[in-house]
Short mmCIF file of C-alpha atoms in Angstrom, two decimals:
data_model
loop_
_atom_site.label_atom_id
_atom_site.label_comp_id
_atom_site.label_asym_id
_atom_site.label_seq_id
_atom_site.Cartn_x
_atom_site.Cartn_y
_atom_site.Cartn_z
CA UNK C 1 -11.37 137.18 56.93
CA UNK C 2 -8.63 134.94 56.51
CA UNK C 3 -4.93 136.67 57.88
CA UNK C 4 -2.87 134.50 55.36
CA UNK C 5 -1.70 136.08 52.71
CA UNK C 6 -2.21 135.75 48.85
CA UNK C 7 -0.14 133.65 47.33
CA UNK C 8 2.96 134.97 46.16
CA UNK C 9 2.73 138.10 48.36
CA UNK C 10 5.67 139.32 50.25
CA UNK C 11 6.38 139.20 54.11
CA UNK C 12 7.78 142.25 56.28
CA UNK C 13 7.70 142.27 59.99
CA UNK C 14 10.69 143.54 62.77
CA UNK C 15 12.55 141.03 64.37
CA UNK C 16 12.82 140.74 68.27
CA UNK C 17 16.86 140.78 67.31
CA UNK C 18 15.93 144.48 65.80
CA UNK C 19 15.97 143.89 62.40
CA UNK C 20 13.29 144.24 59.67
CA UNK C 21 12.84 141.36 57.85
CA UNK C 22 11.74 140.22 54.30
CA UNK C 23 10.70 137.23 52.94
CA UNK C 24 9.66 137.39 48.75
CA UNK C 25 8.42 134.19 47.46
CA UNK C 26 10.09 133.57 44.31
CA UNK C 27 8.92 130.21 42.98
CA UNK C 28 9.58 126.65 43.78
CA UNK C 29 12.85 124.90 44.09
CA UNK C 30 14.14 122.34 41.62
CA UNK C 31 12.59 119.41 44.55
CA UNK C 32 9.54 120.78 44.32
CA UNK C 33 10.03 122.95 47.86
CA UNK C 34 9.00 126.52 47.83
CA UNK C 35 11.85 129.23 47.30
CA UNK C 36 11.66 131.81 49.90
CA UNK C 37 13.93 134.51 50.04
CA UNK C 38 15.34 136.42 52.71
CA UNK C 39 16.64 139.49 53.32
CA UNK C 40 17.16 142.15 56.09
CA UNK C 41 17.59 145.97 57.33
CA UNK C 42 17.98 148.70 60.00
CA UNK C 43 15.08 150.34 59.06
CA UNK C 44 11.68 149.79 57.24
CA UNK C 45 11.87 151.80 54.28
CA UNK C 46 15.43 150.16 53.31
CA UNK C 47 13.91 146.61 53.81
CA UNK C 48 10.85 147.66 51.31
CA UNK C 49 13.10 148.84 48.91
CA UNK C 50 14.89 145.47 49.11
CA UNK C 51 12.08 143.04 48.93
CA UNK C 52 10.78 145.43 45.72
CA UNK C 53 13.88 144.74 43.85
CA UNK C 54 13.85 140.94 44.74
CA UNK C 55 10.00 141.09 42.94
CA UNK C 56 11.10 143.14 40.55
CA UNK C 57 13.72 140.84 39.50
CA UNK C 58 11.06 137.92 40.13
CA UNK C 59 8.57 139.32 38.32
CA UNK C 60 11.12 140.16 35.17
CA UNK C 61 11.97 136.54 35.01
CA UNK C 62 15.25 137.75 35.86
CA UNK C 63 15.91 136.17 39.18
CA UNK C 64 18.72 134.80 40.39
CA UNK C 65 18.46 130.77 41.16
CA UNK C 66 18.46 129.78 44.69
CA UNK C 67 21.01 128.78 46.47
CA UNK C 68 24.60 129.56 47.72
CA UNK C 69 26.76 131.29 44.90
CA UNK C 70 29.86 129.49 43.40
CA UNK C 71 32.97 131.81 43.79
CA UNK C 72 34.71 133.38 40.45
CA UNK C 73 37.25 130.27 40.58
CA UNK C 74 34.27 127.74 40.92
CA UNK C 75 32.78 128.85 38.09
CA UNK C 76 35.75 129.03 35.67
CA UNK C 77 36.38 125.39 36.17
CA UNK C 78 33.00 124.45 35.70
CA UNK C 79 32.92 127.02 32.27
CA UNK C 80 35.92 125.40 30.86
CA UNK C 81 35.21 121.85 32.00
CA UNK C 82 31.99 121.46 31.29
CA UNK C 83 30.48 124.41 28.73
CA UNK C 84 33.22 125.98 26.56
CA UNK C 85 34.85 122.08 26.50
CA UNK C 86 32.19 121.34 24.19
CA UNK C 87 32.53 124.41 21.49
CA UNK C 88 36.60 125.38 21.37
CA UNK C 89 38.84 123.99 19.62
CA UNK C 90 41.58 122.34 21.79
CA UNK C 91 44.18 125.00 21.43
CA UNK C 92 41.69 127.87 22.14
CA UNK C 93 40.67 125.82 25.83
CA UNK C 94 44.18 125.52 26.60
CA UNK C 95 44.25 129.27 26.07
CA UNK C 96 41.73 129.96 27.83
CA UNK C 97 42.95 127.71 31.02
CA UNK C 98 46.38 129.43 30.86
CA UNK C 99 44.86 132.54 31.08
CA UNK C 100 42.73 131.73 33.70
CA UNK C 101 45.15 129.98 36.01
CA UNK C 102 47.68 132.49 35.84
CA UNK C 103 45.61 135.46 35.81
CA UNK C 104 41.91 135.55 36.70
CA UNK C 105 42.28 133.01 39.47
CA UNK C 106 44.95 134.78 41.30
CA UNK C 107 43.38 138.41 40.75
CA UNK C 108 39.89 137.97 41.20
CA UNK C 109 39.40 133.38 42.08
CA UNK C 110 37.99 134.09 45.73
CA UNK C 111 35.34 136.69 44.99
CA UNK C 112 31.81 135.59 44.83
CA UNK C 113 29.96 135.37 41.60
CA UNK C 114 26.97 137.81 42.44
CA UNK C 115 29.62 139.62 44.71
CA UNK C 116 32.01 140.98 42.19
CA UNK C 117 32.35 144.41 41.29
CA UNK C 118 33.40 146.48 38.23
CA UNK C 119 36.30 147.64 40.58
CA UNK C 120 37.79 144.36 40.90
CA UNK C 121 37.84 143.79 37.46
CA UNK C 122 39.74 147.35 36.89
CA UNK C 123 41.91 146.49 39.94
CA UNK C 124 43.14 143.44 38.23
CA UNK C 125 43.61 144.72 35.06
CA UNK C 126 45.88 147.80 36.53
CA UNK C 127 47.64 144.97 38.20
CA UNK C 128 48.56 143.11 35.21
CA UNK C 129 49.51 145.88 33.05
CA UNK C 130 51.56 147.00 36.14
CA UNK C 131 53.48 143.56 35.60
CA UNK C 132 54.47 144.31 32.38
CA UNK C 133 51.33 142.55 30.54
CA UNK C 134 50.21 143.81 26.66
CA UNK C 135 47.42 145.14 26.50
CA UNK C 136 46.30 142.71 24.16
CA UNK C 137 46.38 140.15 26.92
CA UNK C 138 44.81 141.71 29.04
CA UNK C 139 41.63 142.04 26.42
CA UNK C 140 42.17 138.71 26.01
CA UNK C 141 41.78 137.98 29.55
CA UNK C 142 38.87 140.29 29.61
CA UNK C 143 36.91 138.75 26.88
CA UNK C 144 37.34 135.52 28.30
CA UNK C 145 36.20 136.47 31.59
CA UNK C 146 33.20 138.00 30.15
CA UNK C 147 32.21 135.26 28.47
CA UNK C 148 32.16 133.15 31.47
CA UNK C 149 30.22 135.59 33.01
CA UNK C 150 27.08 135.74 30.10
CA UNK C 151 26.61 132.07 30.41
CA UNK C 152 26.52 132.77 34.21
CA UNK C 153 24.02 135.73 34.04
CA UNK C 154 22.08 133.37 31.05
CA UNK C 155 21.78 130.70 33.46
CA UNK C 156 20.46 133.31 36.07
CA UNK C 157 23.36 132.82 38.58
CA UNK C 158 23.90 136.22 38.64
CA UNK C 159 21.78 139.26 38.03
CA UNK C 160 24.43 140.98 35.69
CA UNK C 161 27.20 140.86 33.76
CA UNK C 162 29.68 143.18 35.19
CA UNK C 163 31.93 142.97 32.52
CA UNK C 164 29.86 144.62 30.69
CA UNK C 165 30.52 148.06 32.50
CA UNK C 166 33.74 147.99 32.15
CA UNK C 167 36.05 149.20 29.35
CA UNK C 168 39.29 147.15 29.01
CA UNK C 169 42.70 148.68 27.71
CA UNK C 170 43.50 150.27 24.31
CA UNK C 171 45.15 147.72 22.42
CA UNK C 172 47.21 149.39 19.34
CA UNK C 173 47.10 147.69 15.90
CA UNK C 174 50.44 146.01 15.54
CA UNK C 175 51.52 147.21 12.16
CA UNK C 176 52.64 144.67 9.51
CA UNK C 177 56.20 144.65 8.39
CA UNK C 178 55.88 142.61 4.77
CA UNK C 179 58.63 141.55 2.84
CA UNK C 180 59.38 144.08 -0.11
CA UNK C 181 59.24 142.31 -3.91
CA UNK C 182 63.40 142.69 -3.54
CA UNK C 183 63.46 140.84 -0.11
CA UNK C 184 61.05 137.87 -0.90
CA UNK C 185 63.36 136.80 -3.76
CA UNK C 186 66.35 136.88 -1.70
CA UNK C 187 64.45 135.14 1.11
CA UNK C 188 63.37 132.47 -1.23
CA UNK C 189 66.97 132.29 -2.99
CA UNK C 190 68.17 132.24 0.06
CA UNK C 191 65.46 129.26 0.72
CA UNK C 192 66.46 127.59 -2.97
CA UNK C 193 68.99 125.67 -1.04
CA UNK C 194 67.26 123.67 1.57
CA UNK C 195 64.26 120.79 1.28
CA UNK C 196 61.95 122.52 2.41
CA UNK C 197 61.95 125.02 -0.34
CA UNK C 198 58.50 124.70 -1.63
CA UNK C 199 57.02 125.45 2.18
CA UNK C 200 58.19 128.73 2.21
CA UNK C 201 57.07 129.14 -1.61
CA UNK C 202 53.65 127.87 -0.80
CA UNK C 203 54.30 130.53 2.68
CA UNK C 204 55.62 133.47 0.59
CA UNK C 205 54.08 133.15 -2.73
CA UNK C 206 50.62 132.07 -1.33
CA UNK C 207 49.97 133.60 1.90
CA UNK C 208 49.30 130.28 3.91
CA UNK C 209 49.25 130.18 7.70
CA UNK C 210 52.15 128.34 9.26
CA UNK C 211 49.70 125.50 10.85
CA UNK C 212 47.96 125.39 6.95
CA UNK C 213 51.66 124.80 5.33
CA UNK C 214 52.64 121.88 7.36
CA UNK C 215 49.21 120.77 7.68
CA UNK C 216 49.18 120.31 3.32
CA UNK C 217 48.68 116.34 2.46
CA UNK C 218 49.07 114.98 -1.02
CA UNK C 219 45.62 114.01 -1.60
CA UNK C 220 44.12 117.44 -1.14
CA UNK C 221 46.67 118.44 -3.99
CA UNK C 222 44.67 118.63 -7.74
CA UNK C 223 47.44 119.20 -9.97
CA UNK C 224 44.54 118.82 -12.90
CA UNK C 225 42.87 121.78 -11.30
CA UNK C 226 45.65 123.48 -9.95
CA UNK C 227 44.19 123.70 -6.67
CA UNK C 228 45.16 123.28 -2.72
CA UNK C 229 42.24 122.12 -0.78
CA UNK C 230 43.81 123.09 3.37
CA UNK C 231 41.35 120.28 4.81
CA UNK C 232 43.81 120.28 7.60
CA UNK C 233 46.31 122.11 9.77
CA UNK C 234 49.13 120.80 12.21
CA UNK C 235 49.04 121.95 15.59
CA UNK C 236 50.54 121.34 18.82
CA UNK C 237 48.31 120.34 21.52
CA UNK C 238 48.54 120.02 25.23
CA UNK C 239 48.95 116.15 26.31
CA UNK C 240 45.35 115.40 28.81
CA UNK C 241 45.62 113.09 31.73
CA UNK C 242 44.12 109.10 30.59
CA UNK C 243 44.07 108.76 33.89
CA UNK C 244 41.36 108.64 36.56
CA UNK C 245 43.42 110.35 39.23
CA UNK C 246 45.70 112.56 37.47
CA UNK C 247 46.45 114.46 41.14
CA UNK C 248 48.24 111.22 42.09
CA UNK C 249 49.66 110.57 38.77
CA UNK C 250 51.93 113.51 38.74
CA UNK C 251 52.52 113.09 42.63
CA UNK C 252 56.50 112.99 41.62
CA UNK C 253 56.30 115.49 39.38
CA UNK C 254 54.59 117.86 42.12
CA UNK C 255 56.55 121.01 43.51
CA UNK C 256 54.94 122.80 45.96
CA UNK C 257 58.09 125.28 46.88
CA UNK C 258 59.04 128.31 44.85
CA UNK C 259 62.86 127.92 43.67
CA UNK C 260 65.47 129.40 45.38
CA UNK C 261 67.13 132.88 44.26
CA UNK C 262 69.46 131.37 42.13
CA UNK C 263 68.03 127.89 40.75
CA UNK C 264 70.25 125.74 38.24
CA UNK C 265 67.30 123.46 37.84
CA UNK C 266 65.32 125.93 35.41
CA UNK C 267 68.20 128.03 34.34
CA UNK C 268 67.71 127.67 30.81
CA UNK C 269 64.00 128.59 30.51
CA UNK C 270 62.78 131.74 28.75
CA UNK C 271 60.66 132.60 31.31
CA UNK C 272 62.13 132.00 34.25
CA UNK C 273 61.46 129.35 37.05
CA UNK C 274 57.49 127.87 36.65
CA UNK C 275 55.59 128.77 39.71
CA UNK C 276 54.90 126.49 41.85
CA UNK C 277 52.06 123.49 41.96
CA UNK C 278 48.48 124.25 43.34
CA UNK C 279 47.79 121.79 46.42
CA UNK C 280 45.58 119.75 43.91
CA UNK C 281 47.38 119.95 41.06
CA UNK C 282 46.49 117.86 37.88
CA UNK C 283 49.23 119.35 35.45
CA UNK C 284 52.25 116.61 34.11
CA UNK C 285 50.11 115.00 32.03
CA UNK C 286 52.96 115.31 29.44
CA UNK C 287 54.44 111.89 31.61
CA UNK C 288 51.12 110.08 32.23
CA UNK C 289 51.74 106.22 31.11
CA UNK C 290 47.91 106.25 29.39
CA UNK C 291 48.54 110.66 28.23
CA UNK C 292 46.24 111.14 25.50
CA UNK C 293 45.34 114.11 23.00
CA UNK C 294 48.84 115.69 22.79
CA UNK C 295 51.65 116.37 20.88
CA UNK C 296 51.60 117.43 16.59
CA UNK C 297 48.41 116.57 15.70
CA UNK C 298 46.12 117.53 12.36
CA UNK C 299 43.04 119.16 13.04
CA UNK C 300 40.58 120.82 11.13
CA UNK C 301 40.64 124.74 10.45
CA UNK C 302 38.98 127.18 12.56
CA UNK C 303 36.52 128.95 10.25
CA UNK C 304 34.85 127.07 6.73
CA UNK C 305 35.97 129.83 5.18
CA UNK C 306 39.84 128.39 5.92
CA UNK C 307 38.76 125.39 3.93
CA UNK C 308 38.00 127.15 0.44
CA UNK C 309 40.51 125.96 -2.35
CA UNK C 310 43.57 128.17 -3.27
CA UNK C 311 44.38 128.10 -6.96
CA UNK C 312 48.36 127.10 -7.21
CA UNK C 313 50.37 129.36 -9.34
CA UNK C 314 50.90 127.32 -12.90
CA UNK C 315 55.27 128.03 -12.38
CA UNK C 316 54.70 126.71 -8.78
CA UNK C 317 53.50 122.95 -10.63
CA UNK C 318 56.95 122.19 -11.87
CA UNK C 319 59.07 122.69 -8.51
CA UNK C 320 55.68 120.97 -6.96
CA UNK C 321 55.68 117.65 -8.82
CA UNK C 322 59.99 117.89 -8.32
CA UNK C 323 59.42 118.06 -4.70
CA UNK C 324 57.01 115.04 -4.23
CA UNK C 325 59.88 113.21 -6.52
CA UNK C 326 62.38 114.19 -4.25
CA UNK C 327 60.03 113.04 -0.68
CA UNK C 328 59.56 109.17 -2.31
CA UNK C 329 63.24 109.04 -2.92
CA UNK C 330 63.53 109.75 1.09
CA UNK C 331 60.67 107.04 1.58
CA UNK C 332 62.79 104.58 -0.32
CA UNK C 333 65.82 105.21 1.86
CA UNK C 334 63.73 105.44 5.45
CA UNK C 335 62.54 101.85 4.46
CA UNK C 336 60.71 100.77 7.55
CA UNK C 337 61.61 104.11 9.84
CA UNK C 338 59.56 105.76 7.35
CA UNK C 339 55.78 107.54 9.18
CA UNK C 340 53.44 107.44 6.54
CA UNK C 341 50.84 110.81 7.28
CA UNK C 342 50.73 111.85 3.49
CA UNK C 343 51.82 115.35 4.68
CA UNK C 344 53.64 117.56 1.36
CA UNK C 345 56.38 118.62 3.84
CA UNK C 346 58.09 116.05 5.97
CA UNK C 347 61.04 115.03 8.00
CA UNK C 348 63.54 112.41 6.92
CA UNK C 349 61.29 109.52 8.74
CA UNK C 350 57.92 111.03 7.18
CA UNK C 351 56.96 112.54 9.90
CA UNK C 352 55.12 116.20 9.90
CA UNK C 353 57.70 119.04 10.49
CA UNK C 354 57.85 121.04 13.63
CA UNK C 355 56.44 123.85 13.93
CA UNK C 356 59.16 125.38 16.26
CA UNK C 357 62.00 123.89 14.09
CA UNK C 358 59.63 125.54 11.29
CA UNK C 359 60.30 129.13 13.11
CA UNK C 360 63.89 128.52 13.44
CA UNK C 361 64.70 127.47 10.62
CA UNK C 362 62.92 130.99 9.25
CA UNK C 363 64.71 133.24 11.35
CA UNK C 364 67.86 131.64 9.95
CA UNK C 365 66.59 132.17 6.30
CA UNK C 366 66.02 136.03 7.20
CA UNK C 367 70.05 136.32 8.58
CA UNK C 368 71.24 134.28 5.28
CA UNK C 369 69.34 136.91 2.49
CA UNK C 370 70.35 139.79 4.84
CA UNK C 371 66.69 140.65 5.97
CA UNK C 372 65.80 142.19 9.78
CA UNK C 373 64.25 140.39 11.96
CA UNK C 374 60.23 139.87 11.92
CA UNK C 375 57.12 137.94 12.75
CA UNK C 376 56.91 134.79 10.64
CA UNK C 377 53.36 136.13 9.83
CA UNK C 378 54.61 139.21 8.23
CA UNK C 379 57.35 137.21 6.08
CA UNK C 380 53.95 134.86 4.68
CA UNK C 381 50.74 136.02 5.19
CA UNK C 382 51.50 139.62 4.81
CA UNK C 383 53.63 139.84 2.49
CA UNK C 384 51.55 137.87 -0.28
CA UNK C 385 48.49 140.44 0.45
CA UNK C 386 50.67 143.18 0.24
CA UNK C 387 52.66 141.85 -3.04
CA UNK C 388 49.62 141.03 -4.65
CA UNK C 389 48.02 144.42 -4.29
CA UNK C 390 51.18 145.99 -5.47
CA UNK C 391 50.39 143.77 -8.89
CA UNK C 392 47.32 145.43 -9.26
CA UNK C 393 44.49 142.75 -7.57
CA UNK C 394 41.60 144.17 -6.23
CA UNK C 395 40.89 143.55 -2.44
CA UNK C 396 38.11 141.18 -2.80
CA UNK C 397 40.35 139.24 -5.05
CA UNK C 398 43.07 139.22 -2.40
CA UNK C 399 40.20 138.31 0.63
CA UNK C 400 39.39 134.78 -1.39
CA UNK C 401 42.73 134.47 -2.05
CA UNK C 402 43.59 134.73 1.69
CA UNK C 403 40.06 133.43 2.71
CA UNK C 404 38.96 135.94 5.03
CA UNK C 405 35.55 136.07 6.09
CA UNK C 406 35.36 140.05 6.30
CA UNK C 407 37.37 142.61 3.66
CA UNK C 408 37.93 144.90 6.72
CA UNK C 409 41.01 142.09 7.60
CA UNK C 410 42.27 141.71 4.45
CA UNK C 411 42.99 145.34 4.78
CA UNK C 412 45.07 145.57 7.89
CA UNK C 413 47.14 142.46 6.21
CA UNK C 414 47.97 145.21 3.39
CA UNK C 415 50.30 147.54 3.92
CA UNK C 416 51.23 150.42 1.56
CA UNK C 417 54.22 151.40 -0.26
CA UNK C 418 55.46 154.70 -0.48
CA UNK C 419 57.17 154.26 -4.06
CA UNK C 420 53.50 153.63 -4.96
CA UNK C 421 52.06 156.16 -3.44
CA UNK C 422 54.04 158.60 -5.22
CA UNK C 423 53.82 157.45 -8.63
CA UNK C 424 50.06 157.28 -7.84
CA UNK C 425 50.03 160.96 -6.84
CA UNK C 426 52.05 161.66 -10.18
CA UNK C 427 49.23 160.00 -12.51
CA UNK C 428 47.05 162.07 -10.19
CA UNK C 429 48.59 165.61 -11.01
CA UNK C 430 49.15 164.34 -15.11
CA UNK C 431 45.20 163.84 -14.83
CA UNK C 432 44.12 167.42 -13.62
CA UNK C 433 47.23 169.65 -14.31
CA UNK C 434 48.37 168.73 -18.02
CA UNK C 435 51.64 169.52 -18.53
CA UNK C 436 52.12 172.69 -19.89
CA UNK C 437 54.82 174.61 -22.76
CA UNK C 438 57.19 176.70 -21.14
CA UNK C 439 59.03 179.14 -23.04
CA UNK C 440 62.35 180.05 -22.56
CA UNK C 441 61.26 184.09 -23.61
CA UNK C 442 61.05 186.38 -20.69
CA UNK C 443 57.51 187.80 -20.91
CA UNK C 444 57.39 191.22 -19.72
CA UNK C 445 55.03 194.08 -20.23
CA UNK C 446 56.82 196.55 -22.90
CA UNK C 447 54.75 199.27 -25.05
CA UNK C 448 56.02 197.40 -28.24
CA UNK C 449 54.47 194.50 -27.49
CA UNK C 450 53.13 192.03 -29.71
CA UNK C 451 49.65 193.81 -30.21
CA UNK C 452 51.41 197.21 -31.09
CA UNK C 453 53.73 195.06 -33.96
CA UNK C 454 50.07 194.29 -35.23
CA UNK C 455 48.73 197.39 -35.43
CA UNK C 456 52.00 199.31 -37.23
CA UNK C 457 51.55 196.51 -39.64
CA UNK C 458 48.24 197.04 -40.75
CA UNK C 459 48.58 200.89 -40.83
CA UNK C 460 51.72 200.34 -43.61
CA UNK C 461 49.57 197.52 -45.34
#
């Protein structure tokens, strides 16, 4: 008899170097070459158990491919250069980079892909919180780690997804602070004053987002049908390289030294000094002579749902066709300065407004009608969900008017008011307890009550 083996059958046999050995067949390589695997033990019965996971895993289909593994930091770039480049929208990839530069790289960038552990992941996330990160970023962080890792594990690069096992933080709700009936009419009084008027009526009185506001363009306004149609949205995006070095394009622009203690350079940023450059770094694309993709740009919605028509209020038609009066008398004085981009709220020259200008120009509008500070989201969005339920419009009402995809978020946009909940509770208790007579008589038992008065009548009768 022949002393090869069957195909496919496994190898085990001690090494002169004192090791037991293994060898699994698992297939053939992409060249055609047969892929052998190898691994080794102390004893025999550990390097059995071994080789009967590797068939176990071959004979699953769930094998890992051959060859060496990329480390956590490999991977990333190739998941955001190459995969999720394709599917996100440009603002949600330069998320996603942010997040991993700053974050996964530095906590977890050097590990191995079929190396890491659940405990590095939970390391990393103690570490950030430690730092002084939300919660909610660190979820975010998690969710966009384990992403990465199910294309990895899909691609059979790895045998598992370890984020998977492991629970990220608690992230509390934030709670919406709406305007109250009383404080969106001063806001908007308040608001009466300026141009831009009819954005925060269209933001107030119709719940758009602030991307969906700016992003409005006259010929998505039917003023037969009374309807917006938000085709669009305007969004700031992160200026890409044009370039086909873009290491060598910023070489000026590269700092490789942390700042001193006290830096002037950086003295007015929020956030303090940026860190410094990575050895290949391929950021300033903001100064690249052939920068492309960048600056306020309109770009479609995120969901279809954000595309459904919003009907526009019939008072808001008046102050509407006003407005667009008012914007071709500033086209006739721009003359050539003017920047046709058909947009319903623009800047002297016709160009879109700015979205930070946008902010700050809200936060002023809150200190002139004597409101505390908020989120712009809960002086818009929020408050029209919450006003409108106040009128009496049922939640699925509200959801298309808001077009959510799910009734579940149209519900955490609504907030309660305790004035209603009271006069609520009132109609409840006039439902079951009618109100009853009271008499001002004191009623007290007494032998000449009002049976015995009955009785002595009848007996003189």
């Amino acid at each position: 008899m022949s002393p090869r083996k069957p195909n496919m059958e496994s190898s085990i046999y001690e090494g002169s170097d004192g090791w037991w050995h293994g060898r699994v067949t698992m297939g053939v390589k992409d060249d055609g070459s047969p892929d052998r695997r190898h691994r080794r033990a102390r004893t025999e019965a550990e390097i059995k158990r071994k080789v009967r996971e590797l068939e176990d895993l071959r004979d699953k289909g769930r094998a890992p491919k051959a060859g060496r593994k990329p480390t956590v930091e490999q991977w990333m770039t190739t998941y955001l250069t190459d995969i999720a480049s394709l599917k996100l929208k440009p603002r949600s990839l330069d998320d996603y980079w942010s997040k991993t530069r700053n974050d996964i790289v530095p906590g977890i960038g050097k590990h191995k892909l079929d190396k890491l552990q659940p405990e590095h992941l939970e390391r990393m996330y103690r570490a950030m919180l430690d730092e002084g990160h939300a919660p909610s970023h660190v979820v975010k962080v998690h969710r966009i780690l384990s992403r990465a890792l199910k294309i990895a594990h899909r691609r059979r690069i790895i045998v598992e997804n370890v984020a998977t096992l492991v629970d990220p933080p608690t992230v509390d709700e934030t709670e919406a602070n709406p305007f109250t009936t009383e404080q969106a009419k001063a806001f908007l009084e308040a608001a009466a004053e300026r141009p831009t008027f009819m954005r925060w009526c269209v933001g107030v009185g119709m719940g758009f987002r602030q991307g969906e506001a700016l992003g409005l363009r006259w010929p998505y306004v039917d003023f037969e049908a009374e309807l917006f149609h938000p085709q669009w949205q305007l969004q700031r995006l992160t200026w890409r390289h044009g370039c086909k070095d873009a290491h060598a394009c910023g070489e000026r622009l590269h700092r490789f030294e942390p700042c001193p203690p006290e830096c002037r350079t950086h003295k007015n940023y929020k956030r303090g000094c940026p860190k410094p450059c990575p050895k290949d770094c391929k950021r300033h694309a903001s100064a690249c002579p052939e920068r492309k993709g960048g600056g306020l740009v309109f770009t479609r919605p995120k969901t279809k749902k954000s595309t459904n028509p919003v009907p526009i209020p019939p008072p808001f038609i008046p102050y509407l066709l006003e407005h667009k009066a008012q914007q071709e008398a500033m086209r006739a004085a721009a003359g050539d300065e003017w920047e046709e981009h058909k947009a319903l709220f623009t800047r002297p020259d016709g160009r879109p407004l700015d979205p930070r200008a946008d902010w700050a120009e809200f936060k002023e509008l809150l200190e002139e009608a004597g409101i505390e500070d908020r989120r712009l989201y809960d002086g818009s969005r929020h408050t029209a969900g919450t006003i409108l339920n106040e009128l009496g419009v049922d939640m699925p009402t509200i959801m298309e008017i808001l077009r959510h995809t799910q009734i579940s978020q149209t519900r955490r946009y609504v907030k309660g008011r305790s004035h209603l909940s009271k006069d609520a509770m009132r109609r409840m208790g006039d439902h079951f307890m009618p109100a009853s007579e009271r008499s001002t008589e004191t009623k007290t038992e007494t032998r000449d009550g009002k049976t015995a008065r009955s009785q002595r009548r009848r007996r003189i009768r």
